[in-house]
């Protein structure tokens, strides 16, 4: 029904276009493993049964016309060229441009393909549920089909996921590869343990008698807006962290050692144990904060070189970067992902919930990506009966994910209505229906074209 309506709306929006096809890409919720993917460390998300759908039709002449059924997103038209100029940061069309440019480069397409697109969707925006990467993936599927290429035939899902993770940097965020991978490779009723470099996915069953409930904090974490700058502090400061850890590892193990990603500590030539990584972090970051002077001394380079190579114009916090705590989060969260995968397989929701709770504490105190509303929502959710609650996605607002006995979900939701939603309200521009504030999510199939 919903697809038929979208097709009808497409023909009204583009009366001069042909009969549309449709593709869809689900959102995702991250269960464990926050802010690890850009360091190449594993993560544990699942798809959700909320999605972006696009009705589309190829057109000749390399012009791409983009519309959303929600008129808050302005109509856009742009030319398909080898270097598509980005619209101002925060513009929604940049996600579509990112996909088209990424595929042009990777598949050596000649940019003569155009298309008409009409976007609709059910993923609440700015919620940490990856509506933006779902738009990138759905745009990519539409463009592949418009160019006469097939997923599986001309490009594999794994290859597409890896290339779109890179391509999305076009919008100005320095994200990792989690979202595109789970959106393309997720399966119904399964969570995904994702490893990187090379990208590998293991699907694992979700709990039999427990459900994941996603709750919106009503703080809007728009990663195209102000949250983008805060988000990028993570990847940028981790570049400095990695460089310093590499230097320290060279001192300890020999100058030939290279740590290209933090994950190389475990999976690279050194194959360190967690306790050895912990010791290396302790040696590299003996104090809670690291000033640029400290970093320059360890690395034997100037501050200008540090900026040029790793952190750009990332401002130095007064007192220095909190790299000791950032490193601690990477190590502890990595261990939680590894154990979480096992606990899913063992169907141990209580053990998994304890890991979710510890993850939230680490995200809030060590990685500092929470906010008072998320902390309050997590606390209230535990009082309401969840066995585990944590922020999910980039943080700074958006949603929490909560593990709740399926029979208790209605009571859990009522409790939060009384104890959280009665007090907080969404800014009017983002008015969310109650159904979008509390979502009982079920993992759905990965993105598809039909
Ligand atoms: C965003 C990014 C992901 C990941 C998460 C935090 O969703 O797009 O790549 O870094 O934040 O875990």
CSV table of C-alpha atoms and ligand atoms in Angstrom, one decimal, residues 28 30 33-35 37-38 175-176 178-179 223 231 393-394, ligand 1:
chain,number,residue,atom,x,y,z
A,28,UNK,CA,20.1,0.5,12.3
A,30,UNK,CA,23.9,-0.1,17.5
A,33,UNK,CA,30.5,-1.0,20.2
A,34,UNK,CA,30.2,2.8,20.0
A,35,UNK,CA,32.8,5.0,18.4
A,37,UNK,CA,34.3,1.6,13.8
A,38,UNK,CA,36.5,4.5,12.6
A,175,UNK,CA,32.5,8.2,10.2
A,176,UNK,CA,33.5,4.6,10.1
A,178,UNK,CA,29.4,0.3,10.6
A,179,UNK,CA,26.2,1.9,9.3
A,223,UNK,CA,24.8,14.9,12.4
A,231,UNK,CA,31.1,13.8,16.3
A,393,UNK,CA,24.8,5.8,17.6
A,394,UNK,CA,27.0,8.9,17.7
B,1,LIG,C1,27.8,7.4,13.7
B,1,LIG,C2,28.7,7.0,12.5
B,1,LIG,C3,29.2,5.6,12.7
B,1,LIG,C4,29.8,5.3,14.1
B,1,LIG,C5,28.8,5.8,15.2
B,1,LIG,C6,29.3,5.8,16.6
B,1,LIG,O1,26.6,6.6,13.5
B,1,LIG,O2,28.1,7.1,11.3
B,1,LIG,O3,30.2,5.3,11.7
B,1,LIG,O4,31.0,5.9,14.3
B,1,LIG,O5,28.3,7.2,14.9
B,1,LIG,O6,29.5,4.5,17.0
